[in-house]
PDB file of C-alpha atoms in Angstrom:
ATOM      1  CA  UNK A   1     117.726  64.060 113.393  1.00 35.00           C
ATOM      2  CA  UNK A   2     117.502  64.871 109.244  1.00 38.00           C
ATOM      3  CA  UNK A   3     118.308  62.172 107.511  1.00 37.00           C
ATOM      4  CA  UNK A   4     121.917  63.686 107.063  1.00 35.00           C
ATOM      5  CA  UNK A   5     123.122  63.704 110.206  1.00 35.00           C
ATOM      6  CA  UNK A   6     122.767  67.269 110.958  1.00 32.00           C
ATOM      7  CA  UNK A   7     121.353  68.044 114.284  1.00 31.00           C
ATOM      8  CA  UNK A   8     119.365  71.038 113.056  1.00 30.00           C
ATOM      9  CA  UNK A   9     118.695  72.507 116.536  1.00 31.00           C
ATOM     10  CA  UNK A  10     122.410  73.783 117.125  1.00 28.00           C
ATOM     11  CA  UNK A  11     122.670  75.176 113.529  1.00 28.00           C
ATOM     12  CA  UNK A  12     123.982  79.189 113.984  1.00 30.00           C
ATOM     13  CA  UNK A  13     122.024  81.423 111.730  1.00 32.00           C
ATOM     14  CA  UNK A  14     124.563  82.707 109.354  1.00 32.00           C
ATOM     15  CA  UNK A  15     124.317  86.339 108.556  1.00 34.00           C
ATOM     16  CA  UNK A  16     126.459  88.471 107.233  1.00 33.00           C
ATOM     17  CA  UNK A  17     126.143  92.510 108.501  1.00 36.00           C
ATOM     18  CA  UNK A  18     128.914  93.983 106.488  1.00 36.00           C
ATOM     19  CA  UNK A  19     132.160  92.155 105.355  1.00 34.00           C
ATOM     20  CA  UNK A  20     135.498  93.092 107.695  1.00 36.00           C
ATOM     21  CA  UNK A  21     138.648  91.253 107.824  1.00 37.00           C
ATOM     22  CA  UNK A  22     138.000  88.947 110.232  1.00 40.00           C
ATOM     23  CA  UNK A  23     135.406  87.538 107.926  1.00 42.00           C
ATOM     24  CA  UNK A  24     137.138  87.306 104.310  1.00 42.00           C
ATOM     25  CA  UNK A  25     136.535  83.474 102.927  1.00 45.00           C
ATOM     26  CA  UNK A  26     132.463  84.024 102.543  1.00 46.00           C
ATOM     27  CA  UNK A  27     130.707  82.499 102.492  1.00 46.00           C
ATOM     28  CA  UNK A  28     131.848  79.594 105.355  1.00 46.00           C
ATOM     29  CA  UNK A  29     130.706  76.438 106.706  1.00 44.00           C
ATOM     30  CA  UNK A  30     127.884  76.482 108.988  1.00 45.00           C
ATOM     31  CA  UNK A  31     129.068  76.741 111.898  1.00 50.00           C
ATOM     32  CA  UNK A  32     127.849  74.098 115.496  1.00 50.00           C
ATOM     33  CA  UNK A  33     127.712  74.571 119.103  1.00 56.00           C
ATOM     34  CA  UNK A  34     127.114  72.957 121.912  1.00 61.00           C
ATOM     35  CA  UNK A  35     124.133  73.290 122.903  1.00 74.00           C
ATOM     36  CA  UNK A  36     124.541  76.003 126.702  1.00 79.00           C
ATOM     37  CA  UNK A  37     122.193  74.556 129.561  1.00 87.00           C
ATOM     38  CA  UNK A  38     120.768  77.275 131.194  1.00 93.00           C
ATOM     39  CA  UNK A  39     118.840  78.056 134.713  1.00 94.00           C
ATOM     40  CA  UNK A  40     116.164  79.254 134.988  1.00 94.00           C
ATOM     41  CA  UNK A  41     117.718  82.639 136.585  1.00 96.00           C
ATOM     42  CA  UNK A  42     119.736  82.747 133.238  1.00 97.00           C
ATOM     43  CA  UNK A  43     117.196  82.655 131.038  1.00 96.00           C
ATOM     44  CA  UNK A  44     115.356  86.144 133.406  1.00 96.00           C
ATOM     45  CA  UNK A  45     118.418  87.343 133.234  1.00 97.00           C
ATOM     46  CA  UNK A  46     118.503  87.284 129.508  1.00 97.00           C
ATOM     47  CA  UNK A  47     114.854  88.179 129.319  1.00 96.00           C
ATOM     48  CA  UNK A  48     115.620  91.353 130.909  1.00 96.00           C
ATOM     49  CA  UNK A  49     118.657  92.041 129.374  1.00 97.00           C
ATOM     50  CA  UNK A  50     116.808  91.136 126.077  1.00 96.00           C
ATOM     51  CA  UNK A  51     113.867  94.139 127.009  1.00 94.00           C
ATOM     52  CA  UNK A  52     116.376  96.379 128.714  1.00 95.00           C
ATOM     53  CA  UNK A  53     120.416  96.416 127.377  1.00 95.00           C
ATOM     54  CA  UNK A  54     121.031  98.963 128.490  1.00 96.00           C
ATOM     55  CA  UNK A  55     119.474  97.747 132.478  1.00 96.00           C
ATOM     56  CA  UNK A  56     122.505  98.090 135.517  1.00 97.00           C
ATOM     57  CA  UNK A  57     123.589  95.227 137.385  1.00 98.00           C
ATOM     58  CA  UNK A  58     121.750  96.740 139.994  1.00 98.00           C
ATOM     59  CA  UNK A  59     118.949  96.603 138.851  1.00 97.00           C
ATOM     60  CA  UNK A  60     118.801  93.364 137.302  1.00 97.00           C
ATOM     61  CA  UNK A  61     119.457  91.993 140.121  1.00 98.00           C
ATOM     62  CA  UNK A  62     116.625  93.094 141.707  1.00 97.00           C
ATOM     63  CA  UNK A  63     114.000  91.433 139.317  1.00 96.00           C
ATOM     64  CA  UNK A  64     115.595  88.215 139.816  1.00 97.00           C
ATOM     65  CA  UNK A  65     116.320  88.190 143.211  1.00 97.00           C
ATOM     66  CA  UNK A  66     120.133  88.185 143.692  1.00 97.00           C
ATOM     67  CA  UNK A  67     122.680  89.598 144.664  1.00 98.00           C
ATOM     68  CA  UNK A  68     124.700  92.549 141.885  1.00 98.00           C
ATOM     69  CA  UNK A  69     127.843  90.770 142.364  1.00 98.00           C
ATOM     70  CA  UNK A  70     126.036  86.846 141.777  1.00 98.00           C
ATOM     71  CA  UNK A  71     124.588  88.705 138.219  1.00 98.00           C
ATOM     72  CA  UNK A  72     127.411  89.951 136.858  1.00 98.00           C
ATOM     73  CA  UNK A  73     129.309  87.204 137.289  1.00 98.00           C
ATOM     74  CA  UNK A  74     126.104  84.875 135.570  1.00 98.00           C
ATOM     75  CA  UNK A  75     126.065  87.563 132.717  1.00 98.00           C
ATOM     76  CA  UNK A  76     129.993  87.394 132.651  1.00 98.00           C
ATOM     77  CA  UNK A  77     129.741  83.411 131.654  1.00 97.00           C
ATOM     78  CA  UNK A  78     126.901  83.835 129.147  1.00 97.00           C
ATOM     79  CA  UNK A  79     129.245  86.768 127.358  1.00 97.00           C
ATOM     80  CA  UNK A  80     132.282  84.578 127.765  1.00 96.00           C
ATOM     81  CA  UNK A  81     130.209  81.511 126.472  1.00 95.00           C
ATOM     82  CA  UNK A  82     129.425  83.544 123.876  1.00 95.00           C
ATOM     83  CA  UNK A  83     125.085  83.694 124.559  1.00 96.00           C
ATOM     84  CA  UNK A  84     124.831  87.351 124.194  1.00 97.00           C
ATOM     85  CA  UNK A  85     127.006  88.180 121.942  1.00 96.00           C
ATOM     86  CA  UNK A  86     126.825  92.014 123.090  1.00 95.00           C
ATOM     87  CA  UNK A  87     124.464  95.096 123.458  1.00 94.00           C
ATOM     88  CA  UNK A  88     122.969  97.127 120.663  1.00 92.00           C
ATOM     89  CA  UNK A  89     120.884 100.590 120.020  1.00 92.00           C
ATOM     90  CA  UNK A  90     118.162  99.810 118.746  1.00 92.00           C
ATOM     91  CA  UNK A  91     117.374 102.732 116.129  1.00 95.00           C
ATOM     92  CA  UNK A  92     113.628 103.207 114.144  1.00 96.00           C
ATOM     93  CA  UNK A  93     114.883 103.503 110.248  1.00 97.00           C
ATOM     94  CA  UNK A  94     111.159 105.079 110.026  1.00 97.00           C
ATOM     95  CA  UNK A  95     112.657 108.664 112.205  1.00 98.00           C
ATOM     96  CA  UNK A  96     115.379 109.216 109.826  1.00 98.00           C
ATOM     97  CA  UNK A  97     113.323 109.074 106.914  1.00 98.00           C
ATOM     98  CA  UNK A  98     113.715 105.553 105.736  1.00 98.00           C
ATOM     99  CA  UNK A  99     110.527 104.669 105.139  1.00 98.00           C
ATOM    100  CA  UNK A 100     110.763 101.847 102.828  1.00 99.00           C
ATOM    101  CA  UNK A 101     111.398  98.319 103.977  1.00 99.00           C
ATOM    102  CA  UNK A 102     111.863  95.374 101.586  1.00 99.00           C
ATOM    103  CA  UNK A 103     113.382  91.940 101.212  1.00 99.00           C
ATOM    104  CA  UNK A 104     115.260  91.832  98.128  1.00 99.00           C
ATOM    105  CA  UNK A 105     115.789  87.898  97.112  1.00 99.00           C
ATOM    106  CA  UNK A 106     119.471  87.525  94.904  1.00 98.00           C
ATOM    107  CA  UNK A 107     119.915  84.525  92.497  1.00 97.00           C
ATOM    108  CA  UNK A 108     123.721  84.799  92.570  1.00 94.00           C
ATOM    109  CA  UNK A 109     124.728  82.507  89.812  1.00 88.00           C
ATOM    110  CA  UNK A 110     128.620  82.661  90.637  1.00 87.00           C
ATOM    111  CA  UNK A 111     130.605  80.844  93.064  1.00 87.00           C
ATOM    112  CA  UNK A 112     133.451  84.074  92.993  1.00 92.00           C
ATOM    113  CA  UNK A 113     131.989  86.426  96.256  1.00 94.00           C
ATOM    114  CA  UNK A 114     134.403  88.916  95.866  1.00 96.00           C
ATOM    115  CA  UNK A 115     132.170  91.465  93.900  1.00 97.00           C
ATOM    116  CA  UNK A 116     129.229  90.437  96.433  1.00 97.00           C
ATOM    117  CA  UNK A 117     131.288  91.626  99.713  1.00 96.00           C
ATOM    118  CA  UNK A 118     131.581  94.386  97.710  1.00 98.00           C
ATOM    119  CA  UNK A 119     127.856  95.000  97.147  1.00 98.00           C
ATOM    120  CA  UNK A 120     127.350  95.214 101.046  1.00 98.00           C
ATOM    121  CA  UNK A 121     130.377  97.087 101.811  1.00 98.00           C
ATOM    122  CA  UNK A 122     129.481 100.057  98.955  1.00 98.00           C
ATOM    123  CA  UNK A 123     126.014  99.468  99.893  1.00 99.00           C
ATOM    124  CA  UNK A 124     124.810 101.230 103.572  1.00 98.00           C
ATOM    125  CA  UNK A 125     120.996  99.853 103.051  1.00 99.00           C
ATOM    126  CA  UNK A 126     121.950  96.747 102.761  1.00 99.00           C
ATOM    127  CA  UNK A 127     121.143  96.204 106.209  1.00 98.00           C
ATOM    128  CA  UNK A 128     121.264  92.471 107.025  1.00 98.00           C
ATOM    129  CA  UNK A 129     122.023  89.716 104.193  1.00 98.00           C
ATOM    130  CA  UNK A 130     121.197  86.121 104.576  1.00 97.00           C
ATOM    131  CA  UNK A 131     122.976  83.186 102.471  1.00 96.00           C
ATOM    132  CA  UNK A 132     120.399  80.421 101.770  1.00 96.00           C
ATOM    133  CA  UNK A 133     118.498  77.058 100.583  1.00 95.00           C
ATOM    134  CA  UNK A 134     116.367  77.004  97.579  1.00 93.00           C
ATOM    135  CA  UNK A 135     117.110  78.874  94.000  1.00 93.00           C
ATOM    136  CA  UNK A 136     118.356  82.441  95.423  1.00 95.00           C
ATOM    137  CA  UNK A 137     121.183  82.943  97.294  1.00 95.00           C
ATOM    138  CA  UNK A 138     120.676  85.531  99.371  1.00 98.00           C
ATOM    139  CA  UNK A 139     118.034  87.528 101.387  1.00 98.00           C
ATOM    140  CA  UNK A 140     118.893  90.521 101.595  1.00 99.00           C
ATOM    141  CA  UNK A 141     116.960  93.284 104.070  1.00 99.00           C
ATOM    142  CA  UNK A 142     117.177  96.625 102.378  1.00 99.00           C
ATOM    143  CA  UNK A 143     115.694  99.395 103.143  1.00 99.00           C
ATOM    144  CA  UNK A 144     114.767 103.462 101.579  1.00 99.00           C
ATOM    145  CA  UNK A 145     114.119 106.567 101.580  1.00 99.00           C
ATOM    146  CA  UNK A 146     111.827 106.237  98.159  1.00 99.00           C
ATOM    147  CA  UNK A 147     111.173 103.419  95.717  1.00 99.00           C
ATOM    148  CA  UNK A 148     112.777 105.229  93.616  1.00 99.00           C
ATOM    149  CA  UNK A 149     115.888 104.963  95.743  1.00 99.00           C
ATOM    150  CA  UNK A 150     114.681 101.558  96.344  1.00 99.00           C
ATOM    151  CA  UNK A 151     114.248 100.819  92.639  1.00 99.00           C
ATOM    152  CA  UNK A 152     118.424 102.301  92.529  1.00 99.00           C
ATOM    153  CA  UNK A 153     119.555 100.400  94.805  1.00 99.00           C
ATOM    154  CA  UNK A 154     117.759  96.757  93.747  1.00 99.00           C
ATOM    155  CA  UNK A 155     119.996  97.992  90.187  1.00 98.00           C
ATOM    156  CA  UNK A 156     123.017  98.106  91.787  1.00 98.00           C
ATOM    157  CA  UNK A 157     121.700  94.194  93.729  1.00 99.00           C
ATOM    158  CA  UNK A 158     120.667  93.098  89.768  1.00 98.00           C
ATOM    159  CA  UNK A 159     124.380  93.572  88.047  1.00 97.00           C
ATOM    160  CA  UNK A 160     124.852  90.503  90.735  1.00 97.00           C
ATOM    161  CA  UNK A 161     121.963  88.158  89.261  1.00 97.00           C
ATOM    162  CA  UNK A 162     118.338  88.349  88.709  1.00 97.00           C
ATOM    163  CA  UNK A 163     116.559  89.733  92.250  1.00 98.00           C
ATOM    164  CA  UNK A 164     112.673  89.222  93.460  1.00 98.00           C
ATOM    165  CA  UNK A 165     112.212  92.170  96.036  1.00 99.00           C
ATOM    166  CA  UNK A 166     109.135  92.223  97.767  1.00 99.00           C
ATOM    167  CA  UNK A 167     107.890  95.799  99.497  1.00 99.00           C
ATOM    168  CA  UNK A 168     107.324  94.759 103.286  1.00 98.00           C
ATOM    169  CA  UNK A 169     103.625  96.742 103.915  1.00 98.00           C
ATOM    170  CA  UNK A 170     104.378  95.517 108.010  1.00 97.00           C
ATOM    171  CA  UNK A 171     105.409  93.557 110.297  1.00 95.00           C
ATOM    172  CA  UNK A 172     103.483  91.914 112.561  1.00 96.00           C
ATOM    173  CA  UNK A 173     106.118  90.659 114.416  1.00 95.00           C
ATOM    174  CA  UNK A 174     109.462  92.492 113.492  1.00 91.00           C
ATOM    175  CA  UNK A 175     111.881  90.774 116.557  1.00 90.00           C
ATOM    176  CA  UNK A 176     110.510  88.689 119.485  1.00 90.00           C
ATOM    177  CA  UNK A 177     112.855  88.331 122.209  1.00 91.00           C
ATOM    178  CA  UNK A 178     114.364  84.657 122.934  1.00 92.00           C
ATOM    179  CA  UNK A 179     112.478  83.371 126.478  1.00 91.00           C
ATOM    180  CA  UNK A 180     112.617  79.833 128.059  1.00 90.00           C
ATOM    181  CA  UNK A 181     109.918  79.015 127.328  1.00 88.00           C
ATOM    182  CA  UNK A 182     111.053  78.754 123.631  1.00 83.00           C
ATOM    183  CA  UNK A 183     113.897  76.234 125.158  1.00 75.00           C
ATOM    184  CA  UNK A 184     111.549  74.421 126.640  1.00 74.00           C
ATOM    185  CA  UNK A 185     109.121  73.666 123.575  1.00 70.00           C
ATOM    186  CA  UNK A 186     112.028  73.093 122.210  1.00 64.00           C
ATOM    187  CA  UNK A 187     113.146  70.637 124.672  1.00 67.00           C
ATOM    188  CA  UNK A 188     109.377  68.742 125.033  1.00 70.00           C
ATOM    189  CA  UNK A 189     109.639  67.568 120.510  1.00 68.00           C
ATOM    190  CA  UNK A 190     107.372  70.536 120.441  1.00 55.00           C
ATOM    191  CA  UNK A 191     109.545  72.849 118.359  1.00 50.00           C
TER     192      UNK A 191
END
């Protein structure tokens, strides 16, 4: 454990996908949760669902060599524990004409977060927002149709404070599934 007494292995990432009535008090404290212990079958179910979130219980049952009812119960338990937070479609922004991806770092000089909430609610080009440590306060993932569109969007963001924009050339690893291998490495102390 670091010297401040916080075990960072159980710290949940703070991600803002949008401002809703359920999330009025940003910035929120980092929330902590007990680490759930999963067996090999739970991990196989998670891996299958991350590969194909539309897989039926029968398909999952075949993949993990269990009955459909047993798999259904395990999936429900994983959902109730908050390990599975939901199911979603992965949409290709390029195919919709949003061919530019940028990471925008925002240094936000005030403790009044209402304008930031309003920016998030009114700027659909911001598809992710992360509250971070360091000189910058937020890292925003922004999509745009053109450089001019990106410039307009970052101009709105810069109304709240200084920004630094990095255009993404490519994404060799846009997303990684969470697997038992990751958990095993962390448990072995190599993570």
